[in-house]
Amino acid sequence: MSLSQSPETFGTWLLINKLKETDDDKVIDEVISVGVVLRDLMYINHQNLIELLIKYISFISLYSIFKLHTAGLVLIHEILSNSSNMKETVCEYFITSLVSSSSHELPAGIIRVLLSLSFSQYNEYNNDNGLNSTAQCSNNILMETVQRDVHCSSDPVIINIIVSVCNELGLSLQLFLDHLLSSIISRPPFCNAREMLTRQNEVTLSCIEEGKSKLLSKVAMLMGHSLCWKNIIKISQSSNVNWFGLLQFVSCCVHTHIDHVTGFKKCITDLLLISLSQENEEYLIISLLLSRQGGMEGGHVFPSYGNWFKSVFGSSQHSLMDSKRTLTFLIKCLTNLINEDPPYCLQAHITFPPRKLAKCSQLVTGYIVKAKSRLDYLQVLTLLSCSKE
């Protein structure tokens, strides 16, 4: 850089280079103090400073970024809204720096800004045309940071910082949790509910990595049982669902608190009632998936699938089988699912068949015959497989 350059160009270049050269907090504080003086003397080109900061952000410490923000030299909002050509680099910088920070105070300061950008309805940038994209960028950084923290540590801390900052700023923690849960569950691999019937045995609490299990359990605890199940139902009915992630969350929920189990049972029953009244097979399949997931976690937290099936479709006074129409719909759906249902579910349907209403016994008997035939076929396949080994 030539000294013949304009004072504001030279001052801007000097500030950036000094920040690139050090990661010592005390030195950075001194450099920022000089930067404030240069700005006041109009020796800083603000837009040029933003552009250079974005260009060299990988060489500048997170502490420097935060001090630039608090000093009003370059706001984090300005970095995000001006980084369109380097959006991925800038986002990755914030995510990596937040996760690897050894201090809680620094991430808390950055997260405080990102949360304000993402979720506050009354922040100072409300009238900025770039707010929508900037808020989305802030949101993406927060979501990815929480999830990256899970993979880097068996004791995630970022989620705890976010909870503390939300409470401090009076921001909507619920809104953040909704976004976080959607972010976790709305990622590939996607499949439909029917396809998941054949793969559900791959998803139990014991199969979830420790960090992710702690994060999902923390989300469940913070949300409370009512909002947990409301979100689960809402997500399960969307077009793109990562059923592995959703059922992992279900497993964490039923282990979190007894209220979650009570709410879970009601949630499934409500969904079943809608399914039967509208003759909606998709809702019925989702209800079966949810009940089976609960049952897979053990009888100490949720009834086995057989006992659950008997309680809602059997001959008890609480049975949902109250008309020929509902029974016909149920049997039709179960028949359609015979090839997807695992053996233990087929056996449950045989052992605890749906309530036989007057003049409808042949419907139930016909299904039982088909289910037994399918079980026999699966047993033969198992024997053949064992003999080949």
Coordinates of C-alpha atoms in Angstrom, one line a residue:
M1 CA 0.0 0.0 0.0
S2 CA 1.5 3.3 -1.1
L3 CA 1.6 6.3 1.3
S4 CA 0.4 8.4 -1.7
Q5 CA -3.0 6.8 -1.2
S6 CA -5.8 8.9 0.3
P7 CA -5.8 9.1 4.1
E8 CA -9.1 7.1 4.4
T9 CA -7.8 4.4 2.2
F10 CA -4.5 4.1 4.1
G11 CA -6.3 4.2 7.5
T12 CA -8.7 1.4 6.4
W13 CA -5.8 -0.8 5.1
L14 CA -3.8 -0.2 8.3
L15 CA -6.7 -1.2 10.5
I16 CA -7.4 -4.4 8.7
N17 CA -3.7 -5.4 8.5
K18 CA -3.2 -4.8 12.2
L19 CA -6.2 -7.0 13.0
K20 CA -4.8 -9.8 10.7
E21 CA -1.5 -9.7 12.5
T22 CA -2.7 -10.5 16.0
D23 CA -5.1 -12.6 18.0
D24 CA -4.0 -11.2 21.3
D25 CA -7.1 -9.6 23.0
K26 CA -5.2 -6.7 24.6
V27 CA -3.5 -5.8 21.3
I28 CA -6.8 -6.0 19.5
D29 CA -8.4 -3.7 22.0
E30 CA -5.6 -1.1 21.3
V31 CA -6.0 -1.5 17.5
I32 CA -9.8 -1.0 17.8
S33 CA -9.2 2.1 19.9
V34 CA -7.0 3.5 17.2
G35 CA -9.6 2.6 14.6
V36 CA -12.2 4.6 16.4
V37 CA -9.9 7.6 16.4
L38 CA -9.2 7.1 12.7
R39 CA -13.0 6.9 12.0
D40 CA -13.7 10.1 14.0
L41 CA -10.9 11.8 11.9
M42 CA -12.6 10.5 8.8
Y43 CA -9.6 8.4 7.9
I44 CA -11.7 5.3 7.5
N45 CA -13.6 4.4 4.4
H46 CA -16.6 2.5 5.9
Q47 CA -17.6 0.5 2.8
N48 CA -14.1 -0.3 2.0
L49 CA -13.5 -1.5 5.5
I50 CA -16.5 -3.8 5.3
E51 CA -15.3 -5.3 2.0
L52 CA -11.7 -5.8 3.2
L53 CA -13.0 -7.4 6.4
I54 CA -15.1 -9.9 4.4
K55 CA -12.3 -10.6 2.1
Y56 CA -9.8 -11.4 4.9
I57 CA -12.3 -12.7 7.5
S58 CA -10.6 -16.1 7.7
F59 CA -7.4 -14.4 9.0
I60 CA -9.2 -12.2 11.6
S61 CA -10.2 -13.5 15.1
L62 CA -13.8 -13.7 16.3
Y63 CA -12.9 -11.4 19.1
S64 CA -11.8 -8.7 16.6
I65 CA -15.1 -9.0 14.8
F66 CA -17.0 -8.6 18.0
K67 CA -15.0 -5.6 19.1
L68 CA -15.4 -4.0 15.7
H69 CA -19.2 -4.5 16.2
T70 CA -19.3 -3.1 19.7
A71 CA -17.2 -0.1 18.7
G72 CA -19.6 0.6 15.8
L73 CA -16.8 0.3 13.2
V74 CA -18.4 -2.6 11.3
L75 CA -21.6 -4.2 12.5
I76 CA -22.2 -7.9 12.2
H77 CA -25.3 -7.1 10.3
E78 CA -23.2 -5.2 7.7
I79 CA -20.9 -8.2 7.3
L80 CA -23.7 -10.6 6.7
S81 CA -25.7 -8.2 4.4
N82 CA -22.6 -7.4 2.2
S83 CA -21.2 -10.9 1.9
S84 CA -23.3 -12.2 -1.0
N85 CA -20.2 -13.3 -3.0
M86 CA -18.7 -15.0 0.0
K87 CA -21.8 -16.0 2.0
E88 CA -20.7 -19.6 2.6
T89 CA -17.2 -18.6 3.7
V90 CA -18.6 -16.0 6.1
C91 CA -21.2 -18.3 7.5
E92 CA -18.6 -21.1 8.0
Y93 CA -16.3 -18.6 9.7
F94 CA -18.9 -17.7 12.3
I95 CA -20.0 -21.3 12.8
T96 CA -16.4 -22.7 13.3
S97 CA -15.3 -19.8 15.5
L98 CA -18.3 -20.1 17.8
V99 CA -18.0 -23.8 18.2
S100 CA -14.2 -23.7 18.8
S101 CA -14.3 -20.7 21.2
S102 CA -12.8 -21.5 24.6
S103 CA -14.7 -18.6 26.2
H104 CA -18.4 -18.5 27.0
E105 CA -18.6 -14.7 27.0
L106 CA -17.5 -14.2 23.4
P107 CA -20.0 -16.7 21.9
A108 CA -22.7 -15.2 24.1
G109 CA -22.0 -11.7 22.7
I110 CA -22.0 -12.9 19.0
I111 CA -25.1 -15.0 19.6
R112 CA -26.9 -12.1 21.2
V113 CA -26.4 -10.2 18.0
L114 CA -27.4 -13.1 15.7
L115 CA -30.6 -13.8 17.8
S116 CA -31.6 -10.1 17.6
L117 CA -31.2 -10.2 13.8
S118 CA -33.0 -13.5 13.4
F119 CA -35.9 -13.2 15.8
S120 CA -36.5 -9.8 17.3
Q121 CA -39.5 -8.0 15.9
Y122 CA -38.3 -4.6 17.0
N123 CA -34.6 -4.4 16.0
E124 CA -33.0 -1.3 14.6
Y125 CA -32.7 -2.9 11.1
N126 CA -36.5 -3.3 10.6
N127 CA -36.6 -0.9 7.6
D128 CA -33.5 -2.2 5.9
N129 CA -34.3 -4.0 2.6
G130 CA -31.7 -6.6 3.3
L131 CA -33.1 -7.7 6.6
N132 CA -34.9 -10.8 5.2
S133 CA -31.8 -12.3 3.7
T134 CA -29.6 -11.2 6.6
A135 CA -32.0 -12.6 9.2
Q136 CA -32.1 -15.9 7.2
C137 CA -28.3 -15.9 7.2
S138 CA -28.2 -15.3 11.0
N139 CA -30.7 -18.0 11.5
N140 CA -28.7 -20.5 9.4
I141 CA -25.5 -19.7 11.4
L142 CA -27.3 -20.3 14.7
M143 CA -28.9 -23.6 13.6
E144 CA -25.7 -25.0 12.1
T145 CA -23.7 -23.9 15.1
V146 CA -26.0 -25.7 17.6
Q147 CA -25.8 -28.9 15.5
R148 CA -22.1 -28.7 14.9
D149 CA -21.5 -28.2 18.6
V150 CA -23.3 -31.5 19.2
H151 CA -20.9 -33.3 16.9
C152 CA -17.9 -31.7 18.5
S153 CA -18.8 -32.3 22.1
S154 CA -20.8 -34.8 24.1
D155 CA -21.8 -31.9 26.4
P156 CA -23.2 -29.2 24.0
V157 CA -22.9 -25.6 25.4
I158 CA -24.2 -23.4 22.6
I159 CA -27.8 -24.3 23.2
N160 CA -27.4 -23.3 26.9
I161 CA -25.9 -20.0 25.8
I162 CA -28.9 -19.4 23.4
V163 CA -31.4 -20.1 26.1
S164 CA -29.7 -17.7 28.5
V165 CA -29.5 -14.9 25.9
C166 CA -33.1 -15.4 24.8
N167 CA -34.2 -15.0 28.4
E168 CA -31.9 -12.0 28.9
L169 CA -33.2 -10.2 25.8
G170 CA -36.8 -11.2 26.1
L171 CA -36.7 -12.9 22.7
S172 CA -39.0 -15.8 21.8
L173 CA -37.1 -19.0 22.8
Q174 CA -40.1 -20.9 21.5
L175 CA -39.6 -19.4 18.1
F176 CA -36.0 -20.4 18.1
L177 CA -36.7 -24.0 19.2
D178 CA -39.3 -24.3 16.5
H179 CA -36.7 -23.3 13.9
L180 CA -34.1 -25.5 15.4
L181 CA -36.3 -28.6 15.5
S182 CA -37.4 -28.0 11.9
S183 CA -33.8 -27.5 10.9
I184 CA -32.8 -30.9 12.4
I185 CA -35.7 -32.9 11.1
S186 CA -36.2 -31.2 7.7
R187 CA -32.8 -32.4 6.3
P188 CA -32.3 -35.4 4.0
P189 CA -32.7 -38.3 3.9
F190 CA -36.4 -37.9 3.2
C191 CA -38.9 -40.7 2.9
N192 CA -42.7 -41.1 3.3
A193 CA -44.4 -42.6 6.4
R194 CA -45.2 -45.8 4.6
E195 CA -41.5 -46.4 3.6
M196 CA -40.5 -45.8 7.2
L197 CA -42.6 -48.8 8.4
T198 CA -39.9 -51.2 7.2
R199 CA -37.0 -49.3 8.6
Q200 CA -38.3 -48.2 12.0
N201 CA -36.2 -50.8 13.9
E202 CA -33.1 -48.7 13.0
V203 CA -34.3 -45.8 15.2
T204 CA -34.3 -46.0 19.0
L205 CA -32.8 -43.8 21.7
S206 CA -29.9 -46.3 22.1
C207 CA -29.0 -45.7 18.5
I208 CA -28.7 -41.9 18.7
E209 CA -25.3 -40.4 19.3
E210 CA -24.8 -39.0 22.8
G211 CA -24.5 -35.4 21.8
K212 CA -27.6 -35.4 19.6
S213 CA -29.6 -37.2 22.2
K214 CA -28.7 -34.6 24.8
L215 CA -29.7 -31.8 22.3
L216 CA -33.0 -33.3 21.4
S217 CA -33.8 -34.0 25.1
K218 CA -32.9 -30.4 25.9
V219 CA -35.2 -29.2 23.2
A220 CA -38.0 -31.5 24.5
M221 CA -37.6 -30.3 28.0
L222 CA -37.6 -26.6 27.0
M223 CA -40.6 -26.9 24.7
G224 CA -42.8 -28.8 27.1
H225 CA -45.0 -31.7 26.2
S226 CA -47.8 -29.8 24.5
L227 CA -45.6 -27.9 22.1
C228 CA -43.4 -31.0 21.4
W229 CA -46.3 -33.0 20.1
K230 CA -47.8 -30.1 18.3
N231 CA -44.6 -29.7 16.4
I232 CA -44.2 -33.4 15.8
I233 CA -47.6 -33.6 14.2
K234 CA -47.0 -30.5 12.1
I235 CA -43.7 -31.7 10.8
S236 CA -45.0 -35.2 10.2
Q237 CA -47.6 -33.9 7.8
S238 CA -45.2 -31.7 5.8
S239 CA -44.0 -32.7 2.3
N240 CA -40.3 -33.3 3.2
V241 CA -39.8 -35.3 6.4
N242 CA -36.7 -36.9 7.7
W243 CA -38.5 -39.7 9.6
F244 CA -35.3 -40.9 11.2
G245 CA -34.8 -37.5 12.8
L246 CA -38.4 -37.1 13.7
L247 CA -38.7 -40.5 15.4
Q248 CA -35.4 -39.9 17.2
F249 CA -37.0 -36.8 18.7
V250 CA -40.1 -38.9 19.7
S251 CA -37.8 -41.3 21.5
C252 CA -36.1 -38.5 23.4
C253 CA -39.5 -37.0 24.3
V254 CA -41.0 -40.1 25.8
H255 CA -37.9 -40.4 28.1
T256 CA -37.9 -36.8 29.2
H257 CA -40.9 -36.6 31.5
I258 CA -44.1 -38.4 32.3
D259 CA -46.1 -35.5 31.0
H260 CA -44.6 -36.1 27.6
V261 CA -45.9 -39.6 27.6
T262 CA -49.4 -38.5 28.6
G263 CA -49.4 -35.9 25.9
F264 CA -48.0 -38.4 23.4
K265 CA -50.9 -40.8 23.9
K266 CA -53.4 -38.0 23.5
C267 CA -51.6 -36.7 20.4
I268 CA -51.8 -40.2 18.7
T269 CA -55.5 -40.6 19.7
D270 CA -56.4 -37.2 18.3
L271 CA -54.6 -38.0 15.0
L272 CA -56.4 -41.4 14.9
L273 CA -59.7 -39.7 15.3
I274 CA -59.0 -37.4 12.4
S275 CA -57.8 -40.4 10.3
L276 CA -60.9 -42.4 11.0
S277 CA -63.4 -39.6 10.5
Q278 CA -61.7 -38.5 7.2
E279 CA -60.6 -42.0 6.1
N280 CA -57.1 -40.6 5.8
E281 CA -54.7 -43.5 5.4
E282 CA -51.6 -41.3 5.7
Y283 CA -52.7 -40.1 9.1
L284 CA -53.3 -43.6 10.2
I285 CA -49.8 -44.7 9.1
I286 CA -48.3 -41.8 11.0
S287 CA -50.3 -42.8 14.1
L288 CA -49.0 -46.4 13.8
L289 CA -45.4 -45.2 13.4
L290 CA -45.6 -42.9 16.5
S291 CA -47.2 -45.6 18.7
R292 CA -44.6 -48.2 17.6
Q293 CA -41.8 -45.8 18.3
G294 CA -43.0 -45.3 21.8
G295 CA -43.4 -49.0 22.3
M296 CA -39.8 -49.6 21.1
E297 CA -38.5 -47.6 24.0
G298 CA -39.8 -50.1 26.6
G299 CA -42.9 -50.8 28.6
H300 CA -41.6 -48.5 31.5
V301 CA -42.2 -45.4 29.3
F302 CA -44.9 -46.5 26.8
P303 CA -47.2 -49.5 26.3
S304 CA -46.0 -52.2 23.9
Y305 CA -47.4 -51.9 20.4
G306 CA -49.7 -54.9 21.1
N307 CA -51.2 -53.4 24.3
W308 CA -51.6 -50.0 22.6
F309 CA -53.4 -51.5 19.6
K310 CA -55.7 -53.5 21.9
S311 CA -56.5 -50.3 23.9
V312 CA -57.5 -48.2 21.0
F313 CA -59.0 -50.8 18.6
G314 CA -60.0 -53.7 20.8
S315 CA -63.2 -54.4 22.6
S316 CA -62.6 -52.1 25.6
Q317 CA -65.1 -49.3 26.3
H318 CA -62.5 -46.8 25.0
S319 CA -62.2 -48.5 21.6
L320 CA -62.3 -46.3 18.5
M321 CA -64.1 -49.0 16.6
D322 CA -67.6 -47.7 16.9
S323 CA -69.1 -48.2 13.4
K324 CA -68.8 -50.5 10.4
R325 CA -67.4 -47.6 8.4
T326 CA -64.4 -47.1 10.7
L327 CA -63.8 -50.8 11.0
T328 CA -63.9 -51.2 7.2
F329 CA -61.4 -48.4 6.8
L330 CA -59.0 -49.8 9.4
I331 CA -59.0 -53.3 8.0
K332 CA -58.5 -51.9 4.5
C333 CA -55.5 -50.0 5.6
L334 CA -54.0 -52.8 7.6
T335 CA -54.5 -55.1 4.6
N336 CA -52.7 -52.6 2.4
L337 CA -49.8 -52.5 4.9
I338 CA -49.4 -56.3 5.3
N339 CA -46.2 -56.4 3.2
E340 CA -44.6 -53.5 5.0
D341 CA -45.6 -54.4 8.6
P342 CA -42.8 -56.2 10.6
P343 CA -43.7 -59.6 12.1
Y344 CA -44.2 -58.3 15.7
C345 CA -46.9 -55.9 14.4
L346 CA -48.7 -58.6 12.4
Q347 CA -48.6 -60.8 15.5
A348 CA -50.1 -58.0 17.6
H349 CA -52.9 -57.6 15.1
I350 CA -53.6 -61.3 15.3
T351 CA -53.4 -61.6 19.1
F352 CA -55.3 -58.4 19.8
P353 CA -57.6 -58.1 16.7
P354 CA -59.9 -55.0 16.2
R355 CA -63.3 -55.1 17.9
K356 CA -65.7 -57.3 15.9
L357 CA -68.8 -55.3 15.4
A358 CA -72.2 -56.9 14.5
K359 CA -72.2 -58.3 11.0
C360 CA -68.5 -57.3 10.5
S361 CA -66.7 -60.3 11.9
Q362 CA -65.8 -61.6 8.4
L363 CA -63.8 -58.4 7.8
V364 CA -61.6 -59.0 10.9
T365 CA -61.3 -62.8 10.2
G366 CA -60.3 -62.2 6.6
Y367 CA -57.5 -59.9 7.7
I368 CA -56.3 -62.3 10.4
V369 CA -56.0 -65.1 7.7
K370 CA -53.9 -62.9 5.5
A371 CA -51.7 -61.7 8.4
K372 CA -51.1 -65.3 9.4
S373 CA -50.2 -66.2 5.9
R374 CA -47.8 -63.3 5.7
L375 CA -46.2 -64.4 9.0
D376 CA -45.7 -67.9 7.8
Y377 CA -44.1 -66.6 4.6
L378 CA -41.7 -64.5 6.6
Q379 CA -40.8 -67.4 8.8
V380 CA -40.0 -69.5 5.8
L381 CA -37.8 -66.8 4.4
T382 CA -35.9 -66.6 7.7
L383 CA -35.4 -70.3 7.8
L384 CA -34.1 -70.3 4.2
S385 CA -31.7 -67.4 5.0
C386 CA -30.4 -69.3 8.1
S387 CA -29.9 -72.5 6.2
K388 CA -27.8 -70.7 3.5
E389 CA -25.5 -69.2 6.2

